[in-house]
Amino acid sequence: MLILVGCEESQIITSALREAGHEAYSCDLQPTRGNPEWHFRQDVMEVIPIRLWDLIILHPDCTAMAVSGNRWYGFGMPYHQKRLDQIEWTIALWNLAKKHGKKVALENPVSVIFKHLPNVFYLQPWEHGHGETKKTGFALHNLEPLKPTNVVEGREQRIWKMPPSKTRKRDRSATFYGVAKAIVEQWTQQSQ
């Protein structure tokens, strides 16, 4: 399959897809921590239209849209307009991806964007081999929700408890390998 993983600089999902034999590329404004030969360092809105993709997986910035940020971005709060702008951009991104992708998934934590997008489901890392919590939503186009692959004990809130650092935002947003593996095993096998 020809696959684009938008707004992913870590290449966790991209690498898992390539290991399974797919032609997968990441795209982000930041340089990748993975293989730069498989990375578009540019605006995802410019990359999506260059091909007809079999699968597009999107990870738009959640800072303004996550419900955990309501005290700064909620209605009447100082940065509410930034939330509205991010919602508008993300809806445009979703619509563009559906025009150029046969299958599309858009990921965010618990977020206000999901009331604007269809077919939303949530998963937890502990359903895919990681003993911690981080409720993550996906809006889907022509895809089925991921089924749990390896339910484990734990339920630690490690992501929420991360201390401040220069890489905290990046580290908190990284996809768990077990979730990436479930994406490879399930979404690349679903019929066209």
Short mmCIF file of C-alpha atoms in Angstrom, two decimals:
data_model
loop_
_atom_site.label_atom_id
_atom_site.label_comp_id
_atom_site.label_asym_id
_atom_site.label_seq_id
_atom_site.Cartn_x
_atom_site.Cartn_y
_atom_site.Cartn_z
CA MET A 1 0.00 0.00 0.00
CA LEU A 2 1.00 3.63 -0.56
CA ILE A 3 0.60 5.32 2.82
CA LEU A 4 1.09 8.83 4.23
CA VAL A 5 1.37 9.42 7.97
CA GLY A 6 0.78 13.14 8.36
CA CYS A 7 2.09 15.22 11.26
CA GLU A 8 4.40 12.41 12.40
CA GLU A 9 8.07 13.20 12.95
CA SER A 10 8.83 10.15 15.10
CA GLN A 11 8.17 7.65 12.29
CA ILE A 12 6.87 5.09 14.78
CA ILE A 13 3.89 4.22 12.57
CA THR A 14 5.77 4.84 9.32
CA SER A 15 8.59 2.47 10.31
CA ALA A 16 6.16 -0.25 11.37
CA LEU A 17 4.38 0.06 8.01
CA ARG A 18 7.65 -0.08 6.06
CA GLU A 19 8.81 -3.12 8.03
CA ALA A 20 5.59 -4.82 6.87
CA GLY A 21 6.48 -4.05 3.24
CA HIS A 22 4.37 -0.96 2.57
CA GLU A 23 5.52 2.20 0.80
CA ALA A 24 4.95 4.52 3.76
CA TYR A 25 6.07 8.10 4.30
CA SER A 26 5.86 10.48 7.23
CA CYS A 27 5.25 14.20 6.87
CA ASP A 28 5.87 17.00 9.34
CA LEU A 29 7.28 20.51 9.44
CA GLN A 30 9.93 19.16 11.83
CA PRO A 31 12.80 16.93 10.74
CA THR A 32 12.20 13.25 11.44
CA ARG A 33 13.86 11.20 14.15
CA GLY A 34 13.63 8.29 11.70
CA ASN A 35 14.80 7.83 8.12
CA PRO A 36 14.75 11.17 6.21
CA GLU A 37 14.39 9.31 2.89
CA TRP A 38 10.83 8.38 3.95
CA HIS A 39 9.95 11.84 5.29
CA PHE A 40 8.41 14.91 3.69
CA ARG A 41 9.56 17.92 5.70
CA GLN A 42 6.80 20.25 4.56
CA ASP A 43 3.19 21.24 5.09
CA VAL A 44 0.98 18.15 5.03
CA MET A 45 -1.62 20.13 3.04
CA GLU A 46 0.93 20.35 0.20
CA VAL A 47 1.89 16.67 0.33
CA ILE A 48 -1.56 15.06 0.42
CA PRO A 49 -2.58 16.15 -3.13
CA ILE A 50 0.58 14.85 -4.84
CA ARG A 51 -0.76 11.28 -5.04
CA LEU A 52 -3.79 9.10 -4.54
CA TRP A 53 -2.95 7.39 -1.25
CA ASP A 54 -4.27 3.98 -0.22
CA LEU A 55 -4.21 5.09 3.43
CA ILE A 56 -3.66 8.43 5.15
CA ILE A 57 -3.19 8.59 8.92
CA LEU A 58 -3.24 12.09 10.41
CA HIS A 59 -1.98 13.36 13.78
CA PRO A 60 -2.82 17.08 13.85
CA ASP A 61 -1.51 19.14 16.75
CA CYS A 62 -3.81 18.67 19.73
CA THR A 63 -2.63 21.56 21.92
CA ALA A 64 -5.58 23.86 21.22
CA MET A 65 -8.18 21.11 20.71
CA ALA A 66 -7.58 18.70 23.61
CA VAL A 67 -10.24 19.02 26.31
CA SER A 68 -7.42 19.00 28.86
CA GLY A 69 -6.65 22.53 27.64
CA ASN A 70 -10.14 23.94 28.24
CA ARG A 71 -8.93 26.36 30.91
CA TRP A 72 -6.85 28.15 28.24
CA TYR A 73 -8.70 27.35 24.99
CA GLY A 74 -12.33 26.93 26.12
CA PHE A 75 -15.13 29.38 25.38
CA GLY A 76 -14.37 32.75 26.96
CA MET A 77 -10.76 31.82 27.71
CA PRO A 78 -7.71 33.78 26.45
CA TYR A 79 -6.79 31.40 23.59
CA HIS A 80 -10.26 30.36 22.43
CA GLN A 81 -9.71 31.81 18.94
CA LYS A 82 -6.66 29.56 18.52
CA ARG A 83 -8.94 26.59 19.22
CA LEU A 84 -11.45 27.75 16.63
CA ASP A 85 -8.66 28.27 14.07
CA GLN A 86 -7.21 24.80 14.76
CA ILE A 87 -10.66 23.18 14.40
CA GLU A 88 -11.17 24.92 11.04
CA TRP A 89 -7.72 23.85 9.81
CA THR A 90 -8.22 20.26 10.97
CA ILE A 91 -11.60 19.96 9.24
CA ALA A 92 -9.99 21.24 6.03
CA LEU A 93 -7.18 18.69 6.49
CA TRP A 94 -9.73 15.88 6.96
CA ASN A 95 -11.66 16.88 3.84
CA LEU A 96 -8.48 17.13 1.75
CA ALA A 97 -7.34 13.70 2.95
CA LYS A 98 -10.69 12.13 2.01
CA LYS A 99 -10.32 13.54 -1.53
CA HIS A 100 -6.86 12.03 -1.96
CA GLY A 101 -6.99 8.94 0.26
CA LYS A 102 -9.02 5.77 -0.12
CA LYS A 103 -8.91 5.25 3.65
CA VAL A 104 -8.31 7.96 6.26
CA ALA A 105 -7.82 8.04 10.03
CA LEU A 106 -7.36 11.18 12.14
CA GLU A 107 -5.96 10.76 15.66
CA ASN A 108 -6.17 13.05 18.68
CA PRO A 109 -6.53 12.62 22.44
CA VAL A 110 -9.96 13.40 23.89
CA SER A 111 -10.62 16.45 21.76
CA VAL A 112 -13.26 18.94 20.67
CA ILE A 113 -12.50 18.06 17.02
CA PHE A 114 -14.40 14.79 17.25
CA LYS A 115 -17.81 16.46 17.41
CA HIS A 116 -17.03 17.75 13.89
CA LEU A 117 -15.84 14.42 12.39
CA PRO A 118 -17.60 11.09 11.75
CA ASN A 119 -17.07 7.52 12.93
CA VAL A 120 -15.04 8.21 16.07
CA PHE A 121 -13.75 5.45 18.34
CA TYR A 122 -11.36 5.49 21.30
CA LEU A 123 -8.61 3.14 22.40
CA GLN A 124 -6.20 2.83 25.31
CA PRO A 125 -2.52 1.78 25.20
CA TRP A 126 -3.28 -1.05 27.68
CA GLU A 127 -5.46 -2.65 24.97
CA HIS A 128 -2.32 -3.00 22.82
CA GLY A 129 0.39 -4.21 25.19
CA HIS A 130 1.30 -1.04 27.14
CA GLY A 131 0.30 -0.88 30.82
CA GLU A 132 -0.74 2.74 30.88
CA THR A 133 -3.64 5.03 30.12
CA LYS A 134 -3.91 7.60 27.36
CA LYS A 135 -7.41 7.68 25.89
CA THR A 136 -6.92 8.32 22.19
CA GLY A 137 -9.60 8.95 19.58
CA PHE A 138 -9.66 8.23 15.87
CA ALA A 139 -12.10 9.55 13.26
CA LEU A 140 -12.36 7.03 10.43
CA HIS A 141 -13.15 7.10 6.71
CA ASN A 142 -13.52 3.65 5.07
CA LEU A 143 -11.85 1.97 8.07
CA GLU A 144 -13.06 -0.15 10.98
CA PRO A 145 -12.12 0.62 14.60
CA LEU A 146 -9.00 -1.14 15.82
CA LYS A 147 -9.71 -4.21 17.93
CA PRO A 148 -7.66 -4.79 21.10
CA THR A 149 -4.59 -6.93 20.38
CA ASN A 150 -2.96 -7.47 23.79
CA VAL A 151 -4.88 -6.36 26.88
CA VAL A 152 -2.45 -5.97 29.79
CA GLU A 153 -2.60 -4.93 33.42
CA GLY A 154 -1.25 -1.60 34.58
CA ARG A 155 -3.29 1.50 33.90
CA GLU A 156 -0.54 3.93 34.94
CA GLN A 157 -0.95 7.57 33.88
CA ARG A 158 2.70 7.97 32.88
CA ILE A 159 1.99 10.31 29.95
CA TRP A 160 -0.10 12.69 32.05
CA LYS A 161 2.56 12.73 34.80
CA MET A 162 5.55 13.54 32.56
CA PRO A 163 7.64 16.33 34.10
CA PRO A 164 8.32 19.54 32.18
CA SER A 165 11.10 19.32 29.61
CA LYS A 166 12.08 20.66 26.19
CA THR A 167 10.72 17.49 24.54
CA ARG A 168 7.62 16.95 26.72
CA LYS A 169 5.08 17.84 24.02
CA ARG A 170 6.82 15.63 21.46
CA ASP A 171 7.24 12.74 23.90
CA ARG A 172 3.62 12.92 25.08
CA SER A 173 2.30 12.76 21.53
CA ALA A 174 4.33 9.75 20.33
CA THR A 175 2.32 6.71 19.26
CA PHE A 176 2.78 3.53 21.28
CA TYR A 177 4.42 0.74 19.29
CA GLY A 178 1.59 -1.70 20.12
CA VAL A 179 -0.92 0.72 18.59
CA ALA A 180 1.29 1.14 15.51
CA LYS A 181 1.48 -2.63 15.18
CA ALA A 182 -2.34 -2.90 15.42
CA ILE A 183 -2.64 -0.26 12.67
CA VAL A 184 -0.35 -2.30 10.42
CA GLU A 185 -2.06 -5.60 11.16
CA GLN A 186 -5.63 -4.37 10.89
CA TRP A 187 -5.92 -1.31 8.65
CA THR A 188 -3.64 -2.56 5.89
CA GLN A 189 -5.56 -5.84 5.76
CA GLN A 190 -9.06 -4.37 5.47
CA SER A 191 -10.46 -4.70 1.96
CA GLN A 192 -10.34 -1.67 -0.30
#
